[in-house]
Short mmCIF file of C-alpha atoms and ligand atoms in Angstrom, two decimals:
data_model
loop_
_atom_site.label_atom_id
_atom_site.label_comp_id
_atom_site.label_asym_id
_atom_site.label_seq_id
_atom_site.Cartn_x
_atom_site.Cartn_y
_atom_site.Cartn_z
CA MET A 1 98.46 266.02 95.81
CA THR A 2 95.39 263.85 96.36
CA ASP A 3 94.12 264.50 92.78
CA ASP A 4 97.32 263.05 91.39
CA LEU A 5 97.01 260.18 93.89
CA LEU A 6 93.35 259.59 92.81
CA ALA A 7 94.35 259.35 89.04
CA ARG A 8 97.21 256.93 89.89
CA HIS A 9 94.86 254.89 92.12
CA ARG A 10 92.29 254.61 89.29
CA ALA A 11 95.03 253.67 86.86
CA VAL A 12 96.41 250.69 88.77
CA LEU A 13 93.61 249.53 91.22
CA PRO A 14 90.38 247.75 90.11
CA SER A 15 87.34 249.83 89.94
CA TRP A 16 85.18 247.27 91.81
CA MET A 17 87.12 248.30 95.10
CA PRO A 18 85.10 251.43 95.69
CA LEU A 19 86.40 254.72 97.18
CA TYR A 20 84.26 256.82 99.54
CA TYR A 21 83.19 260.35 98.68
CA ALA A 22 82.83 262.29 95.35
CA GLU A 23 86.27 263.73 96.19
CA PRO A 24 88.05 260.82 97.81
CA ILE A 25 90.35 261.63 100.75
CA GLU A 26 93.77 260.27 101.85
CA LEU A 27 94.11 260.11 105.67
CA VAL A 28 97.72 260.79 106.57
CA SER A 29 97.70 261.01 110.36
CA GLY A 30 95.46 260.22 113.27
CA SER A 31 95.30 260.61 117.00
CA GLY A 32 92.54 259.39 119.33
CA ARG A 33 89.30 259.71 117.33
CA ARG A 34 90.47 262.29 114.93
CA VAL A 35 92.24 261.91 111.46
CA THR A 36 93.73 264.36 109.17
CA ASP A 37 93.66 264.32 105.39
CA ALA A 38 96.42 265.24 102.87
CA GLN A 39 94.98 268.70 102.63
CA GLY A 40 95.27 269.23 106.32
CA ARG A 41 91.59 268.99 107.05
CA SER A 42 90.77 267.22 110.29
CA TYR A 43 87.73 264.84 110.87
CA LEU A 44 86.10 263.24 113.80
CA ASP A 45 86.06 259.59 112.78
CA PHE A 46 82.69 257.77 113.33
CA PHE A 47 83.57 254.85 111.11
CA GLY A 48 87.10 253.83 112.21
CA GLY A 49 88.14 252.23 109.01
CA VAL A 50 84.98 250.05 109.04
CA LEU A 51 84.84 249.45 112.81
CA THR A 52 88.48 248.29 112.71
CA ASN A 53 90.26 251.17 114.56
CA MET A 54 88.45 249.99 117.63
CA ILE A 55 90.54 251.75 120.20
CA GLY A 56 91.29 254.78 118.09
CA TYR A 57 94.50 256.20 116.38
CA ASP A 58 98.07 256.23 117.79
CA ILE A 59 97.39 254.69 121.14
CA PRO A 60 100.68 254.46 123.08
CA GLU A 61 99.94 251.07 124.72
CA ILE A 62 99.35 249.48 121.43
CA ARG A 63 102.23 251.28 119.47
CA GLU A 64 104.60 250.33 122.37
CA ALA A 65 103.56 246.60 122.29
CA VAL A 66 104.28 246.51 118.57
CA GLU A 67 107.49 248.49 118.83
CA ARG A 68 108.67 245.98 121.65
CA GLN A 69 108.10 243.10 119.21
CA LEU A 70 109.80 244.95 116.37
CA ALA A 71 112.77 245.56 118.50
CA THR A 72 113.21 241.80 119.02
CA GLY A 73 113.98 241.54 115.30
CA VAL A 74 111.35 238.91 114.98
CA VAL A 75 108.40 240.03 112.77
CA HIS A 76 107.70 236.51 111.47
CA THR A 77 108.50 233.03 112.30
CA SER A 78 105.68 230.97 110.94
CA THR A 79 103.33 228.84 113.20
CA LEU A 80 105.80 225.97 112.91
CA TYR A 81 107.42 227.48 116.02
CA LEU A 82 106.05 228.43 119.35
CA ILE A 83 104.74 232.04 119.31
CA ARG A 84 104.33 233.36 122.89
CA GLN A 85 102.07 236.27 121.84
CA GLN A 86 99.85 233.92 119.90
CA VAL A 87 99.43 231.57 122.88
CA GLU A 88 98.64 234.30 125.31
CA LEU A 89 96.08 235.84 123.02
CA ALA A 90 94.39 232.49 122.27
CA GLU A 91 94.18 231.87 126.14
CA LYS A 92 92.47 235.27 126.65
CA ILE A 93 90.09 234.85 123.71
CA ALA A 94 89.12 231.30 124.64
CA GLN A 95 88.49 232.37 128.16
CA ARG A 96 86.32 235.39 127.05
CA SER A 97 84.46 233.51 124.20
CA GLY A 98 81.92 231.95 126.56
CA ILE A 99 82.50 228.74 124.56
CA PRO A 100 83.53 225.76 126.91
CA ASP A 101 86.80 223.94 126.11
CA ALA A 102 87.61 226.38 123.34
CA ARG A 103 90.33 226.37 120.84
CA VAL A 104 91.37 229.32 118.63
CA PHE A 105 92.70 229.36 115.06
CA PHE A 106 94.15 232.71 113.83
CA THR A 107 93.85 234.05 110.35
CA ASN A 108 94.47 237.33 108.60
CA SER A 109 90.96 238.47 107.74
CA GLY A 110 87.32 237.88 108.56
CA THR A 111 86.82 236.12 105.34
CA GLU A 112 89.38 233.50 106.22
CA ALA A 113 88.05 233.20 109.68
CA ASN A 114 84.58 232.51 108.25
CA GLU A 115 86.23 230.04 105.68
CA ALA A 116 87.77 228.17 108.58
CA ALA A 117 84.59 228.04 110.48
CA LEU A 118 82.70 226.71 107.52
CA LEU A 119 85.52 224.14 106.92
CA VAL A 120 85.39 222.71 110.51
CA ALA A 121 81.59 222.78 110.65
CA THR A 122 81.18 220.99 107.25
CA ASN A 123 83.86 218.45 108.14
CA HIS A 124 82.38 217.88 111.68
CA ARG A 125 79.00 217.23 110.21
CA ARG A 126 80.04 215.58 107.07
CA SER A 127 77.63 217.90 105.16
CA HIS A 128 78.01 220.89 102.87
CA GLN A 129 74.55 222.22 103.66
CA ILE A 130 74.45 225.59 105.36
CA LEU A 131 71.76 227.88 106.61
CA ALA A 132 72.51 231.61 106.12
CA VAL A 133 70.60 234.79 106.58
CA ARG A 134 69.29 237.17 103.87
CA ASN A 135 71.00 240.57 103.89
CA SER A 136 74.24 239.06 105.41
CA TYR A 137 77.77 239.69 104.55
CA HIS A 138 80.50 237.27 105.55
CA GLY A 139 83.43 238.02 103.20
CA ARG A 140 84.92 237.60 99.68
CA SER A 141 86.00 233.98 99.25
CA TYR A 142 83.79 231.65 97.49
CA ALA A 143 82.31 230.00 100.62
CA ALA A 144 82.08 233.47 102.42
CA MET A 145 80.33 234.91 99.29
CA GLY A 146 78.27 231.68 99.11
CA VAL A 147 76.71 232.56 102.47
CA THR A 148 76.45 236.28 101.84
CA GLY A 149 72.86 237.33 101.15
CA ASN A 150 73.46 240.70 99.50
CA ARG A 151 73.53 240.77 95.63
CA ASN A 152 75.84 243.87 95.77
CA TRP A 153 78.62 241.81 97.39
CA SER A 154 78.16 238.56 95.63
CA ALA A 155 80.54 238.70 92.67
CA SER A 156 80.18 235.06 91.72
CA GLY A 157 77.39 232.42 91.69
CA LEU A 158 80.05 229.68 92.27
CA ASN A 159 79.49 228.14 95.66
CA PRO A 160 81.11 225.17 97.32
CA LEU A 161 78.17 225.02 99.77
CA GLN A 162 74.53 224.28 99.37
CA VAL A 163 72.74 227.25 101.11
CA ALA A 164 69.30 227.74 102.21
CA TRP A 165 68.17 231.23 103.39
CA LEU A 166 66.40 232.49 106.50
CA HIS A 167 64.70 235.82 107.00
CA SER A 168 66.73 238.77 108.46
CA GLY A 169 65.50 240.95 111.28
CA ASP A 170 64.52 243.75 108.85
CA ARG A 171 61.91 245.88 110.42
CA VAL A 172 61.47 248.33 107.45
CA ARG A 173 60.52 245.97 104.56
CA GLY A 174 60.18 242.23 103.88
CA LEU A 175 57.79 239.68 104.95
CA LEU A 176 58.32 239.83 108.70
CA ALA A 177 58.76 243.64 108.87
CA ARG A 178 55.42 244.63 110.22
CA LEU A 179 55.28 242.03 113.01
CA SER A 180 55.80 242.69 116.68
CA ALA A 181 59.14 241.46 118.13
CA ASP A 182 57.54 238.28 119.55
CA GLU A 183 55.57 237.61 116.47
CA GLN A 184 58.80 238.01 114.40
CA VAL A 185 60.58 235.63 116.50
CA ASP A 186 57.92 233.02 116.20
CA ALA A 187 57.58 233.49 112.45
CA ALA A 188 61.39 233.22 112.04
CA VAL A 189 61.42 230.08 113.98
CA GLU A 190 58.58 228.54 112.00
CA ASP A 191 60.32 229.64 108.70
CA LEU A 192 63.43 227.83 109.88
CA ARG A 193 61.52 224.63 110.46
CA GLU A 194 59.84 225.00 107.02
CA VAL A 195 63.20 225.70 105.37
CA LEU A 196 64.78 222.65 106.98
CA ALA A 197 61.88 220.55 105.77
CA THR A 198 61.53 221.83 102.28
CA GLN A 199 65.03 223.07 101.09
CA THR A 200 67.57 220.77 102.75
CA ALA A 201 68.34 217.13 102.96
CA GLY A 202 67.99 217.42 106.80
CA ASP A 203 71.61 216.87 107.71
CA VAL A 204 72.57 220.50 107.63
CA ALA A 205 76.04 221.34 108.92
CA ALA A 206 75.56 224.85 110.39
CA LEU A 207 73.68 228.13 110.52
CA ILE A 208 75.88 231.18 110.18
CA ALA A 209 74.50 234.63 111.32
CA GLU A 210 75.68 238.01 112.33
CA PRO A 211 74.08 239.26 115.62
CA ILE A 212 73.87 242.75 113.87
CA GLN A 213 74.33 242.73 110.16
CA GLY A 214 77.21 245.11 109.39
CA VAL A 215 77.28 245.63 105.63
CA GLY A 216 73.56 245.01 105.70
CA GLY A 217 73.05 248.30 107.44
CA PHE A 218 73.04 247.35 111.07
CA VAL A 219 69.78 245.35 110.68
CA HIS A 220 69.31 243.04 113.74
CA PRO A 221 66.62 240.56 114.89
CA PRO A 222 64.76 241.01 118.22
CA ASP A 223 66.79 239.69 121.22
CA GLY A 224 66.17 236.05 121.74
CA LEU A 225 65.60 235.07 118.06
CA PHE A 226 68.89 233.13 117.99
CA ALA A 227 67.61 231.19 121.14
CA GLY A 228 64.49 230.25 119.09
CA TRP A 229 66.57 229.22 116.14
CA LYS A 230 69.07 227.22 118.32
CA LYS A 231 66.37 225.19 119.91
CA VAL A 232 65.40 223.92 116.47
CA LEU A 233 69.05 223.53 115.42
CA ASP A 234 69.85 221.48 118.53
CA GLU A 235 67.01 219.05 117.68
CA HIS A 236 69.02 218.28 114.44
CA GLY A 237 72.49 218.70 115.74
CA ILE A 238 73.07 221.60 113.44
CA LEU A 239 76.01 223.77 114.64
CA PHE A 240 75.63 227.64 115.18
CA ILE A 241 78.32 230.01 113.98
CA ALA A 242 78.21 233.56 115.27
CA ASP A 243 80.09 236.02 112.90
CA GLU A 244 81.12 238.58 115.43
CA VAL A 245 83.52 240.37 113.06
CA GLN A 246 81.66 243.75 113.63
CA THR A 247 79.74 243.08 116.87
CA GLY A 248 82.48 241.62 119.07
CA TRP A 249 84.63 242.94 122.02
CA GLY A 250 81.87 244.99 123.66
CA ARG A 251 80.85 247.16 120.73
CA THR A 252 77.11 246.61 121.34
CA GLY A 253 77.48 248.04 124.93
CA GLU A 254 75.16 245.65 126.57
CA HIS A 255 77.32 242.52 125.90
CA PHE A 256 80.80 241.55 125.24
CA TRP A 257 79.53 239.50 122.11
CA GLY A 258 76.56 240.09 120.02
CA TYR A 259 75.32 236.55 120.39
CA GLN A 260 74.92 237.11 124.24
CA ALA A 261 71.80 239.19 123.57
CA HIS A 262 70.02 235.96 122.74
CA GLY A 263 70.95 233.73 125.59
CA VAL A 264 72.69 231.19 123.47
CA THR A 265 76.26 229.88 123.15
CA PRO A 266 77.56 229.38 119.66
CA ASP A 267 79.54 226.35 118.63
CA LEU A 268 81.89 228.58 116.63
CA LEU A 269 82.49 232.32 116.78
CA THR A 270 84.51 234.32 114.17
CA PHE A 271 86.29 237.52 114.91
CA ALA A 272 88.40 240.09 112.98
CA LYS A 273 88.57 243.89 112.40
CA GLY A 274 88.74 245.63 115.86
CA ILE A 275 90.97 243.13 117.69
CA GLY A 276 94.13 244.11 115.67
CA ASN A 277 93.16 247.86 115.84
CA GLY A 278 94.39 248.01 112.25
CA PHE A 279 96.89 245.12 112.31
CA ALA A 280 95.69 242.13 110.28
CA LEU A 281 94.33 239.83 112.98
CA ALA A 282 91.28 237.55 112.77
CA GLY A 283 90.29 234.08 113.79
CA VAL A 284 87.79 231.57 114.85
CA VAL A 285 87.13 230.03 118.27
CA GLY A 286 85.17 227.00 118.80
CA ARG A 287 84.44 223.98 120.98
CA ALA A 288 87.52 221.69 120.70
CA GLU A 289 85.40 218.82 119.37
CA VAL A 290 84.28 220.97 116.43
CA LEU A 291 87.46 222.99 115.79
CA GLU A 292 89.59 219.80 115.69
CA SER A 293 87.58 218.54 112.71
CA VAL A 294 90.40 219.16 110.16
CA PRO A 295 91.64 215.79 108.96
CA ALA A 296 94.74 217.29 107.30
CA ILE A 297 97.37 219.83 107.87
CA SER A 298 96.05 223.36 107.76
CA PHE A 299 97.98 226.42 108.56
CA SER A 300 98.11 230.06 107.70
CA THR A 301 101.58 231.71 106.95
CA PHE A 302 100.63 234.90 108.57
CA GLY A 303 97.85 233.93 110.87
CA GLY A 304 98.84 234.45 114.66
CA ASN A 305 102.04 236.22 113.67
CA PRO A 306 104.06 237.96 116.48
CA ILE A 307 103.34 241.44 115.22
CA SER A 308 99.59 241.12 114.90
CA THR A 309 99.13 239.11 118.07
CA ALA A 310 101.25 241.53 120.06
CA ALA A 311 98.80 244.27 118.95
CA GLY A 312 95.94 242.01 119.68
CA ASN A 313 97.09 241.35 123.26
CA ALA A 314 97.56 245.08 123.78
CA VAL A 315 94.06 245.84 122.19
CA LEU A 316 92.29 243.35 124.45
CA ASP A 317 94.17 244.37 127.64
CA TYR A 318 93.33 248.03 126.95
CA LEU A 319 89.77 247.24 126.16
CA ILE A 320 89.28 245.43 129.47
CA ALA A 321 91.36 247.70 131.62
CA HIS A 322 89.42 250.84 130.41
CA ASP A 323 85.95 248.87 130.39
CA LEU A 324 85.20 250.10 126.92
CA GLN A 325 82.08 247.94 126.72
CA ALA A 326 80.64 250.19 129.35
CA ASN A 327 81.87 253.29 127.47
CA ALA A 328 80.19 251.98 124.33
CA ALA A 329 76.89 251.69 126.26
CA ARG A 330 77.14 255.02 127.87
CA VAL A 331 78.34 257.14 124.82
CA GLY A 332 76.18 255.03 122.41
CA ALA A 333 73.11 255.97 124.28
CA ILE A 334 73.92 259.66 123.88
CA LEU A 335 74.24 259.22 120.16
CA ALA A 336 71.10 256.94 119.83
CA ASP A 337 68.86 259.11 122.00
CA GLY A 338 70.14 262.29 120.38
CA LEU A 339 69.48 260.83 116.91
CA ARG A 340 66.10 259.67 117.72
CA ALA A 341 65.05 262.87 119.39
CA ALA A 342 66.43 265.16 116.58
CA VAL A 343 65.67 263.15 113.41
CA GLY A 344 63.78 260.02 114.30
CA GLY A 345 60.50 261.70 113.60
CA LEU A 346 61.43 262.99 110.01
CA ASP A 347 59.40 261.26 107.31
CA CYS A 348 62.63 260.50 105.46
CA VAL A 349 64.05 258.45 108.39
CA ALA A 350 62.59 254.95 108.51
CA GLU A 351 64.58 253.79 111.55
CA VAL A 352 67.31 254.79 113.82
CA ARG A 353 68.75 251.35 115.06
CA GLY A 354 71.70 249.50 116.46
CA LYS A 355 73.21 248.99 119.78
CA GLY A 356 76.05 250.61 121.73
CA LEU A 357 78.55 252.24 119.22
CA MET A 358 77.04 250.41 116.25
CA LEU A 359 74.22 252.83 115.03
CA GLY A 360 72.52 253.20 111.72
CA VAL A 361 69.99 255.64 110.26
CA GLU A 362 67.83 254.24 107.34
CA PHE A 363 66.65 256.81 104.77
CA VAL A 364 63.51 256.39 102.72
CA ARG A 365 61.23 258.42 100.34
CA PRO A 366 58.78 260.26 102.51
CA GLY A 367 55.63 258.42 103.27
CA GLY A 368 56.71 254.85 102.56
CA SER A 369 59.58 252.37 102.68
CA GLU A 370 61.09 253.06 99.24
CA PRO A 371 64.80 253.28 99.94
CA ASP A 372 66.51 256.72 99.29
CA PRO A 373 70.29 256.15 98.47
CA ALA A 374 70.48 259.61 96.96
CA LEU A 375 69.46 261.36 100.23
CA THR A 376 71.74 258.95 102.15
CA ASN A 377 74.70 260.03 99.89
CA ARG A 378 73.88 263.66 100.46
CA VAL A 379 73.84 263.20 104.16
CA PHE A 380 77.09 261.25 103.93
CA GLU A 381 78.81 264.07 101.94
CA ALA A 382 77.34 266.81 104.18
CA ALA A 383 78.70 265.07 107.28
CA ARG A 384 82.14 264.95 105.74
CA ASP A 385 81.87 268.59 104.91
CA GLY A 386 80.92 269.26 108.51
CA GLY A 387 84.11 267.33 109.66
CA LEU A 388 82.62 263.92 110.40
CA LEU A 389 83.47 260.55 108.73
CA THR A 390 80.71 258.02 108.68
CA GLY A 391 79.94 254.85 106.68
CA LYS A 392 77.21 253.76 104.39
CA GLY A 393 75.57 250.41 104.02
CA GLY A 394 72.30 248.47 103.61
CA LEU A 395 71.05 246.27 100.82
CA HIS A 396 69.91 249.40 99.05
CA GLY A 397 72.79 251.63 100.07
CA ASN A 398 70.30 253.85 102.13
CA VAL A 399 71.67 253.43 105.63
CA LEU A 400 74.16 255.67 107.28
CA ARG A 401 76.46 253.73 109.58
CA MET A 402 78.31 254.91 112.64
CA GLY A 403 80.91 252.65 114.30
CA PRO A 404 83.32 255.03 116.00
CA PRO A 405 86.23 253.77 118.16
CA LEU A 406 85.02 252.39 121.59
CA THR A 407 87.15 255.12 123.30
CA LEU A 408 84.85 257.80 121.93
CA THR A 409 84.23 260.41 124.68
CA GLU A 410 80.89 261.98 125.59
CA GLU A 411 82.15 265.31 124.24
CA GLU A 412 83.03 263.83 120.96
CA ALA A 413 79.75 261.97 120.76
CA ARG A 414 77.91 265.26 121.25
CA GLU A 415 80.14 266.99 118.68
CA GLY A 416 79.56 264.24 116.10
CA LEU A 417 75.84 264.16 116.90
CA ALA A 418 75.50 267.88 116.08
CA ILE A 419 77.33 267.48 112.83
CA LEU A 420 75.15 264.49 111.97
CA VAL A 421 71.84 266.15 112.87
CA ASP A 422 72.90 269.29 110.70
CA ALA A 423 73.79 266.97 107.86
CA ILE A 424 70.56 265.09 107.86
CA ARG A 425 68.36 268.22 108.27
CA SER A 426 70.22 270.15 105.54
CA ALA A 427 70.32 267.21 103.09
CA ALA A 428 66.60 266.44 103.62
CA GLY A 429 65.75 270.06 103.26
CA VAL A 430 64.44 270.43 106.85
CA ALA A 431 64.69 273.85 108.48
CA ALA A 432 66.98 273.81 111.58
C1 PLP B 501 80.36 240.57 109.55
C2 PLP B 501 81.55 240.39 108.64
N1 PLP B 501 82.15 239.21 108.34
C3 PLP B 501 83.22 239.01 107.58
C4 PLP B 501 83.76 240.16 106.95
C5 PLP B 501 84.96 239.85 106.20
O1 PLP B 501 86.08 240.31 106.83
P1 PLP B 501 87.46 240.80 105.87
O2 PLP B 501 87.13 242.01 105.11
O3 PLP B 501 88.48 240.96 107.03
O4 PLP B 501 87.70 239.60 105.10
C6 PLP B 501 83.34 241.40 107.31
C7 PLP B 501 83.95 242.57 106.62
O5 PLP B 501 83.31 243.58 106.48
C8 PLP B 501 82.10 241.49 108.03
O6 PLP B 501 81.55 242.71 108.26
#
């Protein structure tokens, strides 16, 4: 019984690890884009375990690749030995990264990937000064929390880095919100120059940024802003780290990586979540000159292990063979256009935003920009009642987040859209 499991969960797991829904659910099986809970209720999944079940559930090609590895009897060897699957996946990621002469280091989580990126950047530049973006989320280690610009996710003020903060691309509130896209880019670049001149000792190691802020509620800057920033960074030799943990692998539809919307190439790129389709797989890819900046032995016991990298190879091969980036663009447009047409004009909806299959709806009190997390929660619960799983996010908890598997079909997109629109209208008290 889920009730019993909930009590047992609460008795042994920490309360700061939240559970979704007033009545939390246990997902016991899944197939394609659908999951079933312990009560036998089926849901269309528009959140994919936080954008991690990127291909969907129970995909034969991925299951079989993992089963083949299991059948060898080798689940783990440590990276002290050659691992064929690790080398093959590194070759593919290096080639796809867009980064010249790339090296790849595998980790188990996005946090560790960012930690590794920050390690090599600070060593390479011999500086612990970092530029980060307000409203960001980069993970739960001290350095990753240190570059996280969201109070709700910053559990400690201890920080191994010295961080200066840049404006996010927030279009609803904040100093740059009311500017046009071009004005916003100019203002953000001017702000970067001012931050460098006033809040740093000049020799900054790196800027770390998410192309679309995941936890931050899918806030993103106008295309090209990173290019404006990069021009200034290059004047100082400052490295650029793209955190592609949520935006990578074609999810944005228009590009394979989120950074490509800006016409720049990062020095380091971090990935996690979707590449393992549920298996613990993450890492950092970067220019050899930068990634080699580790003047001691550094290794991860489980990073790049045969099971995770077998899954990763199968995921990447599947993604490319089925051109899921194009699917994300096509099916994402159905969702985005449908949401904009049906609810974009409601006075409780501040913005429908995002790209491809990474879409958010921000809810506010009518007539202004005051966040409405209570309404967001009602929509969230109503969607679940209607048979659709979604996510929540944003600095104020007032953004509904959709990040379905990239295999989502047009039919499923329309089905989910209808549930979403009903949920929003009923929670907002708007007649159908
Ligand atoms: C953009 C981004 N970076 C890093 C992380 C941390 O990844 P992990 O939870 O695998 O440590 C997350 C997790 O949500 C994320 O969204």
